[in-house]
């Protein structure tokens, strides 16, 4: 028996043979009216009464029988498959668009990819920051920001960057955001190297993210945030984080608190510069002497 549809040539796992003409068809052309069946007398009232397995009731607009049920099921499967394919395509498109238009999303994407690459032997050792070798491996001032020690480490860092990084982008622009982010991260690494009494390696974007958080605090001090589900203004949240880092300096918790504080200092400085620059620009725009 030919496994190709006599009409369209399509092959399916289950082909159907018409009992009227004996030819093989796919699910789309299985019904006699779909393949212009030669063995069916179209004037004999196929639609009223019964003809083989194709049964129709006397009720107007309704059709019954196993063949019709199979057609409906196939239609529903195709619709579900197309809907899932469309949703996946839309998600990929939105992800690509967000990465290409948002520096924060691009950094998050790179950090996630890097987190999986850490499974490669020697990858972390090549890019982590070690205070004693900072001059021999200067690239680690940047690359350490894309490494993370655990899933919880990367999850909370990227969560903060997702919310506050994009908000800072909106306020100061993409280029200035990248400037704040990387300057904060580099100064945080240098601050850690200068204050660390041991040569423990450092990884993570916490210093850069604290710089972003501090910059946003200067520009929008009354913004409402949630710290462990507790609502508070962002300026109070920053004060809380700074006090905790100060209190835990020297604690055996394997957290670079001095890097956090160094990032905060850079963020505060950058925030003040940006705010003063914005004020000068607004005064110049509305200076009546220009007219």
CSV table of N, CA and C in Angstrom, one decimal, residues 51-155:
chain,number,residue,atom,x,y,z
A,51,UNK,N,-23.1,6.6,5.2
A,51,UNK,CA,-22.3,6.1,4.1
A,51,UNK,C,-21.0,5.6,4.7
A,52,UNK,N,-20.9,4.3,4.9
A,52,UNK,CA,-19.7,3.7,5.5
A,52,UNK,C,-19.5,4.2,6.9
A,53,UNK,N,-18.3,4.8,7.2
A,53,UNK,CA,-18.0,5.3,8.5
A,53,UNK,C,-18.3,6.7,8.7
A,54,UNK,N,-18.8,7.4,7.7
A,54,UNK,CA,-19.1,8.8,7.8
A,54,UNK,C,-20.6,9.0,8.1
A,55,UNK,N,-20.9,9.2,9.3
A,55,UNK,CA,-22.2,9.3,9.8
A,55,UNK,C,-22.6,10.7,10.1
A,56,UNK,N,-23.7,11.1,9.7
A,56,UNK,CA,-24.2,12.5,10.1
A,56,UNK,C,-25.6,12.3,10.7
A,57,UNK,N,-25.9,13.1,11.6
A,57,UNK,CA,-27.3,13.0,12.3
A,57,UNK,C,-28.2,13.9,11.5
A,58,UNK,N,-29.4,13.8,11.9
A,58,UNK,CA,-30.5,14.7,11.3
A,58,UNK,C,-30.5,16.1,11.9
A,59,UNK,N,-29.7,16.2,13.0
A,59,UNK,CA,-29.6,17.5,13.7
A,59,UNK,C,-28.8,18.5,12.9
A,60,UNK,N,-29.3,19.6,12.6
A,60,UNK,CA,-28.6,20.6,11.7
A,60,UNK,C,-27.4,21.1,12.4
A,61,UNK,N,-26.3,21.1,11.6
A,61,UNK,CA,-25.0,21.7,12.1
A,61,UNK,C,-24.2,20.8,13.0
A,62,UNK,N,-24.6,19.5,13.2
A,62,UNK,CA,-23.8,18.7,14.1
A,62,UNK,C,-23.4,17.4,13.3
A,63,UNK,N,-22.2,16.9,13.6
A,63,UNK,CA,-21.6,15.8,13.0
A,63,UNK,C,-21.1,14.8,14.0
A,64,UNK,N,-21.3,13.5,13.8
A,64,UNK,CA,-20.8,12.5,14.8
A,64,UNK,C,-20.1,11.4,14.1
A,65,UNK,N,-19.4,10.6,14.8
A,65,UNK,CA,-18.7,9.5,14.3
A,65,UNK,C,-17.2,9.5,14.6
A,66,UNK,N,-16.6,8.4,14.6
A,66,UNK,CA,-15.1,8.4,14.9
A,66,UNK,C,-14.3,9.1,14.0
A,67,UNK,N,-14.6,9.2,12.7
A,67,UNK,CA,-13.8,9.9,11.7
A,67,UNK,C,-13.8,11.4,12.0
A,68,UNK,N,-15.0,11.9,12.2
A,68,UNK,CA,-15.1,13.3,12.5
A,68,UNK,C,-14.3,13.7,13.8
A,69,UNK,N,-14.4,12.8,14.8
A,69,UNK,CA,-13.8,13.0,16.1
A,69,UNK,C,-12.3,13.1,15.9
A,70,UNK,N,-11.7,12.2,15.0
A,70,UNK,CA,-10.3,12.2,14.8
A,70,UNK,C,-9.8,13.5,14.1
A,71,UNK,N,-10.6,14.0,13.2
A,71,UNK,CA,-10.3,15.2,12.5
A,71,UNK,C,-10.3,16.4,13.5
A,72,UNK,N,-11.3,16.4,14.4
A,72,UNK,CA,-11.3,17.5,15.4
A,72,UNK,C,-10.1,17.4,16.3
A,73,UNK,N,-9.7,16.2,16.8
A,73,UNK,CA,-8.6,16.0,17.6
A,73,UNK,C,-7.3,16.5,17.0
A,74,UNK,N,-7.2,16.1,15.7
A,74,UNK,CA,-6.0,16.6,15.0
A,74,UNK,C,-5.9,18.1,14.8
A,75,UNK,N,-7.1,18.7,14.6
A,75,UNK,CA,-7.1,20.1,14.5
A,75,UNK,C,-6.7,20.8,15.8
A,76,UNK,N,-7.2,20.2,16.9
A,76,UNK,CA,-6.8,20.8,18.3
A,76,UNK,C,-5.4,20.6,18.6
A,77,UNK,N,-4.8,19.4,18.2
A,77,UNK,CA,-3.4,19.2,18.4
A,77,UNK,C,-2.5,20.2,17.6
A,78,UNK,N,-2.9,20.4,16.3
A,78,UNK,CA,-2.2,21.4,15.5
A,78,UNK,C,-2.3,22.8,16.1
A,79,UNK,N,-3.5,23.1,16.6
A,79,UNK,CA,-3.6,24.5,17.2
A,79,UNK,C,-2.8,24.6,18.4
A,80,UNK,N,-2.7,23.6,19.3
A,80,UNK,CA,-1.9,23.7,20.5
A,80,UNK,C,-0.4,23.7,20.1
A,81,UNK,N,0.0,22.9,19.1
A,81,UNK,CA,1.4,22.9,18.7
A,81,UNK,C,1.8,24.3,18.2
A,82,UNK,N,0.9,24.9,17.3
A,82,UNK,CA,1.2,26.2,16.8
A,82,UNK,C,1.3,27.3,17.9
A,83,UNK,N,0.4,27.2,18.8
A,83,UNK,CA,0.3,28.2,19.9
A,83,UNK,C,1.6,28.1,20.8
A,84,UNK,N,2.1,26.8,21.1
A,84,UNK,CA,3.3,26.7,21.8
A,84,UNK,C,4.5,27.2,21.1
A,85,UNK,N,4.5,26.9,19.8
A,85,UNK,CA,5.6,27.4,18.9
A,85,UNK,C,5.6,28.9,18.9
A,86,UNK,N,4.5,29.5,18.8
A,86,UNK,CA,4.4,31.0,18.7
A,86,UNK,C,4.8,31.6,20.0
A,87,UNK,N,4.4,31.0,21.2
A,87,UNK,CA,4.8,31.5,22.5
A,87,UNK,C,6.3,31.4,22.7
A,88,UNK,N,6.9,30.3,22.2
A,88,UNK,CA,8.4,30.1,22.4
A,88,UNK,C,9.1,31.1,21.5
A,89,UNK,N,8.6,31.3,20.3
A,89,UNK,CA,9.2,32.3,19.4
A,89,UNK,C,9.1,33.7,19.9
A,90,UNK,N,8.0,34.0,20.5
A,90,UNK,CA,7.8,35.4,21.1
A,90,UNK,C,8.7,35.6,22.3
A,91,UNK,N,8.9,34.5,23.1
A,91,UNK,CA,9.8,34.7,24.3
A,91,UNK,C,11.2,34.9,23.8
A,92,UNK,N,11.7,34.2,22.8
A,92,UNK,CA,13.0,34.3,22.3
A,92,UNK,C,13.2,35.7,21.7
A,93,UNK,N,12.2,36.2,21.0
A,93,UNK,CA,12.3,37.5,20.4
A,93,UNK,C,12.4,38.6,21.5
A,94,UNK,N,11.6,38.5,22.5
A,94,UNK,CA,11.6,39.5,23.6
A,94,UNK,C,12.9,39.4,24.3
A,95,UNK,N,13.5,38.2,24.5
A,95,UNK,CA,14.7,38.1,25.2
A,95,UNK,C,15.8,38.8,24.4
A,96,UNK,N,15.9,38.5,23.1
A,96,UNK,CA,16.9,39.2,22.3
A,96,UNK,C,16.7,40.7,22.3
A,97,UNK,N,15.5,41.1,22.2
A,97,UNK,CA,15.3,42.6,22.2
A,97,UNK,C,15.7,43.2,23.5
A,98,UNK,N,15.4,42.6,24.6
A,98,UNK,CA,15.8,43.2,25.9
A,98,UNK,C,17.3,43.2,26.1
A,99,UNK,N,18.0,42.2,25.6
A,99,UNK,CA,19.4,42.1,25.7
A,99,UNK,C,20.1,43.2,24.9
A,100,UNK,N,19.5,43.4,23.6
A,100,UNK,CA,20.1,44.4,22.7
A,100,UNK,C,19.8,45.8,23.1
A,101,UNK,N,18.8,46.1,23.9
A,101,UNK,CA,18.4,47.4,24.3
A,101,UNK,C,18.7,47.8,25.7
A,102,UNK,N,19.0,46.8,26.6
A,102,UNK,CA,19.2,47.1,28.0
A,102,UNK,C,20.6,46.6,28.4
A,103,UNK,N,21.5,47.4,28.8
A,103,UNK,CA,22.8,47.0,29.4
A,103,UNK,C,22.6,46.0,30.6
A,104,UNK,N,21.6,46.3,31.4
A,104,UNK,CA,21.4,45.5,32.6
A,104,UNK,C,21.1,44.1,32.2
A,105,UNK,N,20.2,43.9,31.2
A,105,UNK,CA,19.8,42.6,30.7
A,105,UNK,C,21.0,41.9,30.0
A,106,UNK,N,21.8,42.6,29.3
A,106,UNK,CA,23.0,42.1,28.7
A,106,UNK,C,23.9,41.5,29.7
A,107,UNK,N,24.1,42.3,30.8
A,107,UNK,CA,25.0,41.8,31.9
A,107,UNK,C,24.5,40.6,32.6
A,108,UNK,N,23.2,40.6,32.8
A,108,UNK,CA,22.6,39.4,33.4
A,108,UNK,C,22.7,38.2,32.5
A,109,UNK,N,22.5,38.4,31.2
A,109,UNK,CA,22.7,37.2,30.3
A,109,UNK,C,24.1,36.7,30.3
A,110,UNK,N,25.1,37.6,30.3
A,110,UNK,CA,26.5,37.2,30.3
A,110,UNK,C,26.9,36.5,31.6
A,111,UNK,N,26.4,37.0,32.7
A,111,UNK,CA,26.6,36.4,34.0
A,111,UNK,C,26.0,35.0,34.1
A,112,UNK,N,24.9,34.8,33.5
A,112,UNK,CA,24.2,33.4,33.6
A,112,UNK,C,25.1,32.5,32.7
A,113,UNK,N,25.5,32.9,31.5
A,113,UNK,CA,26.3,32.0,30.7
A,113,UNK,C,27.6,31.7,31.4
A,114,UNK,N,28.2,32.7,32.0
A,114,UNK,CA,29.5,32.5,32.7
A,114,UNK,C,29.3,31.6,33.8
A,115,UNK,N,28.2,31.6,34.5
A,115,UNK,CA,27.9,30.7,35.6
A,115,UNK,C,28.0,29.3,35.2
A,116,UNK,N,27.5,29.0,34.0
A,116,UNK,CA,27.5,27.6,33.5
A,116,UNK,C,28.9,27.2,33.0
A,117,UNK,N,29.6,28.2,32.5
A,117,UNK,CA,31.0,28.0,32.1
A,117,UNK,C,32.0,27.7,33.2
A,118,UNK,N,31.6,28.1,34.4
A,118,UNK,CA,32.4,27.8,35.6
A,118,UNK,C,32.6,26.3,35.8
A,119,UNK,N,31.8,25.5,35.2
A,119,UNK,CA,32.0,24.0,35.3
A,119,UNK,C,33.2,23.6,34.6
A,120,UNK,N,33.7,24.4,33.7
A,120,UNK,CA,35.0,24.1,33.0
A,120,UNK,C,36.2,24.2,33.9
A,121,UNK,N,37.0,23.2,34.0
A,121,UNK,CA,38.2,23.3,34.9
A,121,UNK,C,39.1,24.5,34.5
A,122,UNK,N,39.5,25.3,35.4
A,122,UNK,CA,40.4,26.4,35.2
A,122,UNK,C,39.8,27.7,34.8
A,123,UNK,N,38.4,27.6,34.5
A,123,UNK,CA,37.8,28.9,34.1
A,123,UNK,C,37.7,29.9,35.2
A,124,UNK,N,37.3,29.5,36.4
A,124,UNK,CA,37.2,30.4,37.5
A,124,UNK,C,38.6,31.0,37.9
A,125,UNK,N,39.6,30.1,37.9
A,125,UNK,CA,40.9,30.5,38.3
A,125,UNK,C,41.5,31.5,37.3
A,126,UNK,N,41.1,31.5,36.1
A,126,UNK,CA,41.6,32.4,35.1
A,126,UNK,C,41.0,33.8,35.2
A,127,UNK,N,39.8,33.9,35.7
A,127,UNK,CA,39.1,35.2,35.7
A,127,UNK,C,38.8,35.8,37.0
A,128,UNK,N,39.0,35.0,38.1
A,128,UNK,CA,38.7,35.5,39.4
A,128,UNK,C,39.8,36.5,39.8
A,129,UNK,N,39.5,37.4,40.8
A,129,UNK,CA,40.4,38.4,41.2
A,129,UNK,C,41.1,37.9,42.5
A,130,UNK,N,42.5,37.9,42.4
A,130,UNK,CA,43.3,37.6,43.6
A,130,UNK,C,44.1,38.8,43.9
A,131,UNK,N,44.0,39.3,45.2
A,131,UNK,CA,44.7,40.6,45.5
A,131,UNK,C,46.2,40.6,45.2
A,132,UNK,N,46.9,39.4,45.5
A,132,UNK,CA,48.3,39.4,45.3
A,132,UNK,C,48.8,39.4,43.8
A,133,UNK,N,47.8,39.1,42.9
A,133,UNK,CA,48.2,39.0,41.5
A,133,UNK,C,47.5,40.0,40.7
A,134,UNK,N,47.0,41.1,41.3
A,134,UNK,CA,46.1,42.0,40.6
A,134,UNK,C,46.9,42.8,39.5
A,135,UNK,N,48.2,43.0,39.7
A,135,UNK,CA,49.0,43.7,38.7
A,135,UNK,C,49.4,42.8,37.6
A,136,UNK,N,49.6,41.5,37.9
A,136,UNK,CA,50.0,40.5,36.9
A,136,UNK,C,48.8,40.1,36.1
A,137,UNK,N,47.6,40.2,36.6
A,137,UNK,CA,46.4,39.8,35.8
A,137,UNK,C,45.4,41.0,35.9
A,138,UNK,N,45.6,42.1,35.3
A,138,UNK,CA,44.7,43.2,35.4
A,138,UNK,C,43.3,43.0,34.9
A,139,UNK,N,43.2,42.1,33.9
A,139,UNK,CA,41.9,41.8,33.4
A,139,UNK,C,40.9,41.3,34.4
A,140,UNK,N,41.4,40.8,35.5
A,140,UNK,CA,40.5,40.3,36.6
A,140,UNK,C,39.7,41.4,37.3
A,141,UNK,N,40.2,42.7,37.1
A,141,UNK,CA,39.4,43.8,37.7
A,141,UNK,C,38.0,43.9,37.0
A,142,UNK,N,37.9,43.4,35.8
A,142,UNK,CA,36.6,43.4,35.1
A,142,UNK,C,36.0,42.0,35.2
A,143,UNK,N,36.8,41.0,34.9
A,143,UNK,CA,36.2,39.7,34.7
A,143,UNK,C,35.6,39.1,36.0
A,144,UNK,N,36.1,39.5,37.1
A,144,UNK,CA,35.6,38.9,38.4
A,144,UNK,C,34.1,39.3,38.6
A,145,UNK,N,33.6,40.3,37.9
A,145,UNK,CA,32.2,40.8,38.1
A,145,UNK,C,31.2,39.8,37.4
A,146,UNK,N,31.8,38.9,36.5
A,146,UNK,CA,30.9,38.0,35.8
A,146,UNK,C,31.0,36.6,36.3
A,147,UNK,N,31.6,36.4,37.5
A,147,UNK,CA,31.7,35.1,38.1
A,147,UNK,C,30.9,35.2,39.4
A,148,UNK,N,30.4,34.0,39.8
A,148,UNK,CA,29.6,33.9,41.1
A,148,UNK,C,29.9,32.6,41.7
A,149,UNK,N,29.9,32.6,43.1
A,149,UNK,CA,30.3,31.4,43.8
A,149,UNK,C,29.2,30.4,44.0
A,150,UNK,N,27.9,30.7,43.8
A,150,UNK,CA,26.9,29.8,44.0
A,150,UNK,C,25.6,30.3,43.4
A,151,UNK,N,24.6,29.4,43.3
A,151,UNK,CA,23.3,29.8,42.7
A,151,UNK,C,22.7,31.0,43.5
A,152,UNK,N,22.7,30.9,44.8
A,152,UNK,CA,22.1,31.9,45.6
A,152,UNK,C,22.8,33.3,45.4
A,153,UNK,N,24.1,33.2,45.2
A,153,UNK,CA,24.9,34.4,45.0
A,153,UNK,C,24.5,35.1,43.7
A,154,UNK,N,24.5,34.4,42.6
A,154,UNK,CA,24.1,35.0,41.3
A,154,UNK,C,22.6,35.3,41.3
A,155,UNK,N,21.8,34.5,41.9
A,155,UNK,CA,20.3,34.8,41.9
A,155,UNK,C,20.0,36.2,42.5
